[in-house]
């Protein structure tokens, strides 16, 4: 369970760092670029990727799609945390698991049991209740765009990573290394273009923040994978503990540390989100 706890801590820390970015005037795109460079180095050191296994027959469309989505979703993640807070953004990210579940049913023709159907039925109203704000009127409705993009983006990313996992010609960690590499190159290109056009100013503080972000971002992945390896016979336990843990810890930090305001409907949404994840976990156990 220590790996699950470490993964939860790393995941929530990433959200906290993005929450603090505005306070310290951090350039998110610069920090994200450095984040992928650091993750790339750590991936090389810890996973020893077999680069020679990548060739023209590798799933390049999936690799390129992930390389575009990963840095993009980081920007939406930061915007969602800035506008709606850690609590609601963490729930949007965790409930994005519904997208790969729906993909499994509609695309991969996986059978659903009643528990999974109940979990999905509870999950969608949980999303709506969690995001409701008293001030959501007029132009403020645009705030909904950020958590929705987080929800959809992480869901699609999960589906794409599952596609990579099905590709057996190259180890999963090697594909992960390549995706980090492509994400870094794309982010670096964007930052360079912004610097040349003077739309951003390169600052050392962004490098420092990006390095810390990269360490915790990679730590989340590393410990999550180690948890699955340590509990190979109970993958649904890892899945449930991770998602429930992030929602609970994220909520506590958001409310107690950052004084995020939640309505009774928001709390009802959080409870429903936890119940939905429990039902999905039970459905996996039943299978």
XYZ file of C-alpha atoms in Angstrom:
287
model
C 0.000 0.000 0.000
C 3.017 2.306 0.425
C 3.303 2.658 -3.362
C -0.360 3.666 -3.617
C 0.096 6.281 -0.890
C 3.196 7.671 -2.624
C 1.361 7.804 -5.954
C -1.559 9.650 -4.324
C 0.838 12.151 -2.723
C 2.600 12.769 -6.039
C -0.690 13.231 -7.911
C -2.079 15.717 -5.389
C 1.272 17.540 -5.205
C 1.113 18.157 -8.964
C -2.302 19.795 -8.455
C -0.964 21.890 -5.551
C 2.003 23.074 -7.649
C -0.339 24.146 -10.434
C -2.527 25.898 -7.845
C 0.499 27.882 -6.636
C 1.640 28.743 -10.167
C -0.488 31.907 -10.389
C 0.678 33.147 -6.969
C 4.327 32.980 -8.050
C 3.654 34.078 -11.660
C 4.862 30.810 -13.147
C 4.616 30.339 -16.914
C 2.701 27.067 -17.199
C 3.913 26.242 -20.715
C 7.548 26.749 -19.692
C 7.087 24.666 -16.544
C 5.338 21.918 -18.543
C 8.207 21.843 -21.048
C 10.812 21.393 -18.314
C 8.489 18.886 -16.626
C 8.618 16.597 -19.686
C 12.383 16.981 -20.005
C 12.834 15.877 -16.372
C 10.280 13.052 -16.782
C 12.156 11.981 -19.914
C 15.453 11.726 -18.030
C 13.883 9.882 -15.083
C 12.102 7.503 -17.458
C 15.452 6.712 -19.102
C 17.178 6.146 -15.753
C 14.471 4.055 -14.081
C 12.974 2.109 -16.992
C 15.984 1.618 -19.306
C 13.819 1.880 -22.455
C 14.636 -0.347 -25.433
C 14.690 2.403 -28.074
C 15.683 -0.101 -30.772
C 12.217 -1.689 -30.404
C 10.642 1.434 -31.947
C 10.369 1.266 -35.732
C 8.140 2.311 -38.637
C 5.574 -0.311 -37.666
C 5.124 1.162 -34.190
C 1.761 2.879 -33.474
C 2.962 6.342 -34.453
C -0.511 7.900 -34.763
C -1.129 6.987 -31.100
C 2.316 8.272 -30.050
C 1.816 11.575 -31.872
C -1.718 11.994 -30.535
C -0.449 11.525 -26.970
C 2.453 13.903 -27.601
C -0.074 16.603 -28.532
C -2.654 15.786 -25.857
C -0.334 15.481 -22.829
C 1.092 19.039 -22.815
C -2.279 20.433 -23.945
C -4.174 18.771 -21.111
C -1.633 20.131 -18.621
C -2.636 23.644 -19.671
C -6.340 22.860 -19.228
C -5.542 21.200 -15.896
C -3.795 24.366 -14.703
C -6.645 26.573 -15.968
C -9.243 24.356 -14.253
C -7.359 24.437 -10.934
C -6.989 28.210 -11.246
C -10.693 28.803 -11.958
C -12.467 26.003 -10.078
C -9.893 24.747 -7.569
C -8.148 21.488 -6.728
C -11.244 19.646 -5.463
C -13.360 19.913 -8.607
C -10.425 19.447 -10.973
C -9.235 16.290 -9.206
C -12.743 14.837 -9.427
C -12.959 15.701 -13.149
C -9.630 13.975 -13.694
C -10.550 10.869 -11.678
C -14.032 10.482 -13.161
C -12.475 10.613 -16.638
C -12.113 6.848 -16.133
C -15.706 6.645 -17.435
C -14.498 7.421 -20.958
C -12.228 4.351 -21.301
C -14.985 2.288 -19.662
C -17.485 3.488 -22.268
C -14.883 2.923 -24.988
C -14.478 -0.650 -23.730
C -18.211 -1.183 -24.166
C -18.883 0.618 -27.455
C -15.544 0.132 -29.240
C -14.031 -3.015 -27.775
C -17.408 -4.726 -27.149
C -16.647 -5.586 -23.518
C -19.540 -6.991 -21.494
C -20.849 -4.850 -18.623
C -22.276 -6.248 -15.409
C -24.949 -4.486 -13.354
C -22.440 -3.069 -10.858
C -20.515 -1.236 -13.583
C -23.737 0.126 -15.075
C -24.787 1.400 -11.622
C -21.352 2.992 -11.168
C -21.661 4.844 -14.473
C -25.249 5.890 -13.712
C -24.112 7.405 -10.397
C -20.967 8.944 -11.829
C -22.466 11.295 -14.389
C -24.765 13.189 -11.974
C -21.760 13.294 -9.619
C -19.866 15.285 -12.246
C -22.713 17.766 -12.695
C -23.263 18.261 -8.956
C -19.552 18.696 -8.279
C -19.137 21.482 -10.828
C -22.274 23.501 -9.977
C -21.485 27.012 -8.751
C -23.885 29.682 -7.508
C -22.085 32.214 -9.710
C -22.359 30.116 -12.886
C -24.248 32.716 -14.872
C -23.493 34.514 -18.126
C -19.835 34.442 -19.125
C -18.904 32.444 -16.019
C -20.282 29.378 -17.776
C -17.011 29.332 -19.678
C -15.424 28.063 -16.471
C -17.128 24.750 -17.214
C -14.931 24.384 -20.305
C -11.798 23.686 -18.255
C -12.992 20.744 -16.123
C -14.875 19.327 -19.105
C -11.654 19.395 -21.145
C -9.831 17.765 -18.209
C -12.537 15.094 -18.032
C -12.523 14.384 -21.769
C -8.780 14.864 -22.238
C -7.646 12.478 -19.522
C -10.266 9.967 -20.646
C -8.988 9.982 -24.231
C -5.381 9.824 -23.001
C -6.275 6.757 -20.927
C -7.792 5.069 -24.007
C -4.665 5.843 -26.059
C -2.351 4.487 -23.352
C -4.430 1.310 -23.282
C -3.867 1.064 -27.034
C -0.121 1.318 -26.433
C -0.335 -1.404 -23.786
C -1.823 -3.721 -26.427
C 1.217 -3.178 -28.662
C 3.518 -6.010 -27.597
C 6.413 -5.416 -30.018
C 7.839 -2.748 -27.697
C 7.767 -2.602 -23.875
C 5.184 -0.223 -22.415
C 7.909 1.792 -20.672
C 9.713 2.271 -23.994
C 6.548 3.669 -25.557
C 6.144 5.920 -22.510
C 9.707 7.190 -22.984
C 9.008 7.993 -26.634
C 5.779 9.821 -25.774
C 7.613 11.948 -23.182
C 10.282 12.691 -25.768
C 7.757 13.816 -28.384
C 5.813 15.848 -25.789
C 9.014 17.638 -24.768
C 9.939 18.429 -28.379
C 6.473 19.839 -29.101
C 6.411 21.899 -25.889
C 9.940 23.180 -26.548
C 8.913 24.253 -30.048
C 5.938 26.207 -28.642
C 8.032 27.901 -25.929
C 10.757 28.801 -28.441
C 8.197 30.306 -30.823
C 6.615 32.293 -27.951
C 10.038 33.540 -26.812
C 10.991 34.631 -30.331
C 7.717 36.508 -30.757
C 8.170 37.965 -27.230
C 4.890 36.459 -26.002
C 6.733 34.944 -23.050
C 9.934 35.664 -21.161
C 12.223 32.809 -20.222
C 12.790 32.791 -16.457
C 14.754 30.530 -14.122
C 11.821 30.218 -11.704
C 9.854 28.428 -14.435
C 12.701 25.934 -14.851
C 12.776 25.249 -11.105
C 9.001 24.808 -10.910
C 9.025 22.615 -14.010
C 11.748 20.398 -12.564
C 9.760 19.860 -9.352
C 6.610 19.273 -11.392
C 8.443 16.701 -13.520
C 9.720 14.802 -10.492
C 6.254 14.470 -8.942
C 4.557 13.807 -12.290
C 6.974 10.951 -12.974
C 6.726 9.795 -9.356
C 2.967 9.430 -9.769
C 3.499 7.148 -12.788
C 6.390 5.204 -11.233
C 4.659 4.437 -7.932
C 1.351 3.635 -9.647
C 3.128 1.066 -11.828
C 4.987 -0.336 -8.804
C 1.684 -0.625 -6.918
C 0.207 -2.648 -9.772
C 3.285 -4.868 -9.791
C 3.210 -5.368 -6.011
C -0.543 -6.097 -6.066
C -0.627 -7.933 -9.388
C -3.463 -10.175 -8.180
C -5.609 -7.218 -7.115
C -5.469 -4.547 -9.848
C -8.926 -3.241 -8.979
C -7.720 -2.522 -5.432
C -4.974 -0.295 -6.806
C -7.463 1.368 -9.140
C -9.995 2.085 -6.389
C -7.486 3.128 -3.715
C -5.748 5.508 -6.106
C -8.888 7.235 -7.356
C -10.627 7.394 -3.981
C -7.409 8.526 -2.304
C -6.784 11.392 -4.718
C -10.373 12.657 -4.394
C -10.316 12.505 -0.578
C -6.816 13.998 -0.109
C -7.419 16.593 -2.835
C -10.685 17.621 -1.194
C -9.081 17.963 2.236
C -6.205 20.074 0.900
C -8.491 22.193 -1.280
C -10.928 22.949 1.549
C -8.554 23.151 4.538
C -5.413 24.643 2.976
C -6.680 26.719 0.057
C -10.105 27.510 1.580
C -11.992 26.460 -1.545
C -15.722 26.986 -1.117
C -18.060 24.118 -1.849
C -21.845 24.066 -1.779
C -23.980 21.273 -0.362
C -24.575 20.110 -3.936
C -20.815 19.979 -4.496
C -20.360 17.789 -1.416
C -23.191 15.572 -2.650
C -21.342 15.269 -5.964
C -18.128 14.286 -4.175
C -19.948 11.573 -2.206
C -21.580 10.260 -5.394
C -18.177 10.240 -7.121
C -16.736 8.083 -4.334
C -19.744 5.737 -4.488
C -19.427 5.467 -8.284
C -15.764 4.470 -8.055
C -16.587 1.881 -5.378
C -19.240 0.322 -7.621
C -16.822 0.198 -10.550
C -14.215 -1.417 -8.297
C -16.777 -4.002 -7.162
C -17.707 -4.662 -10.782
C -14.064 -5.466 -11.573
C -13.887 -7.813 -8.585
C -17.050 -9.570 -9.784
C -15.410 -10.210 -13.160
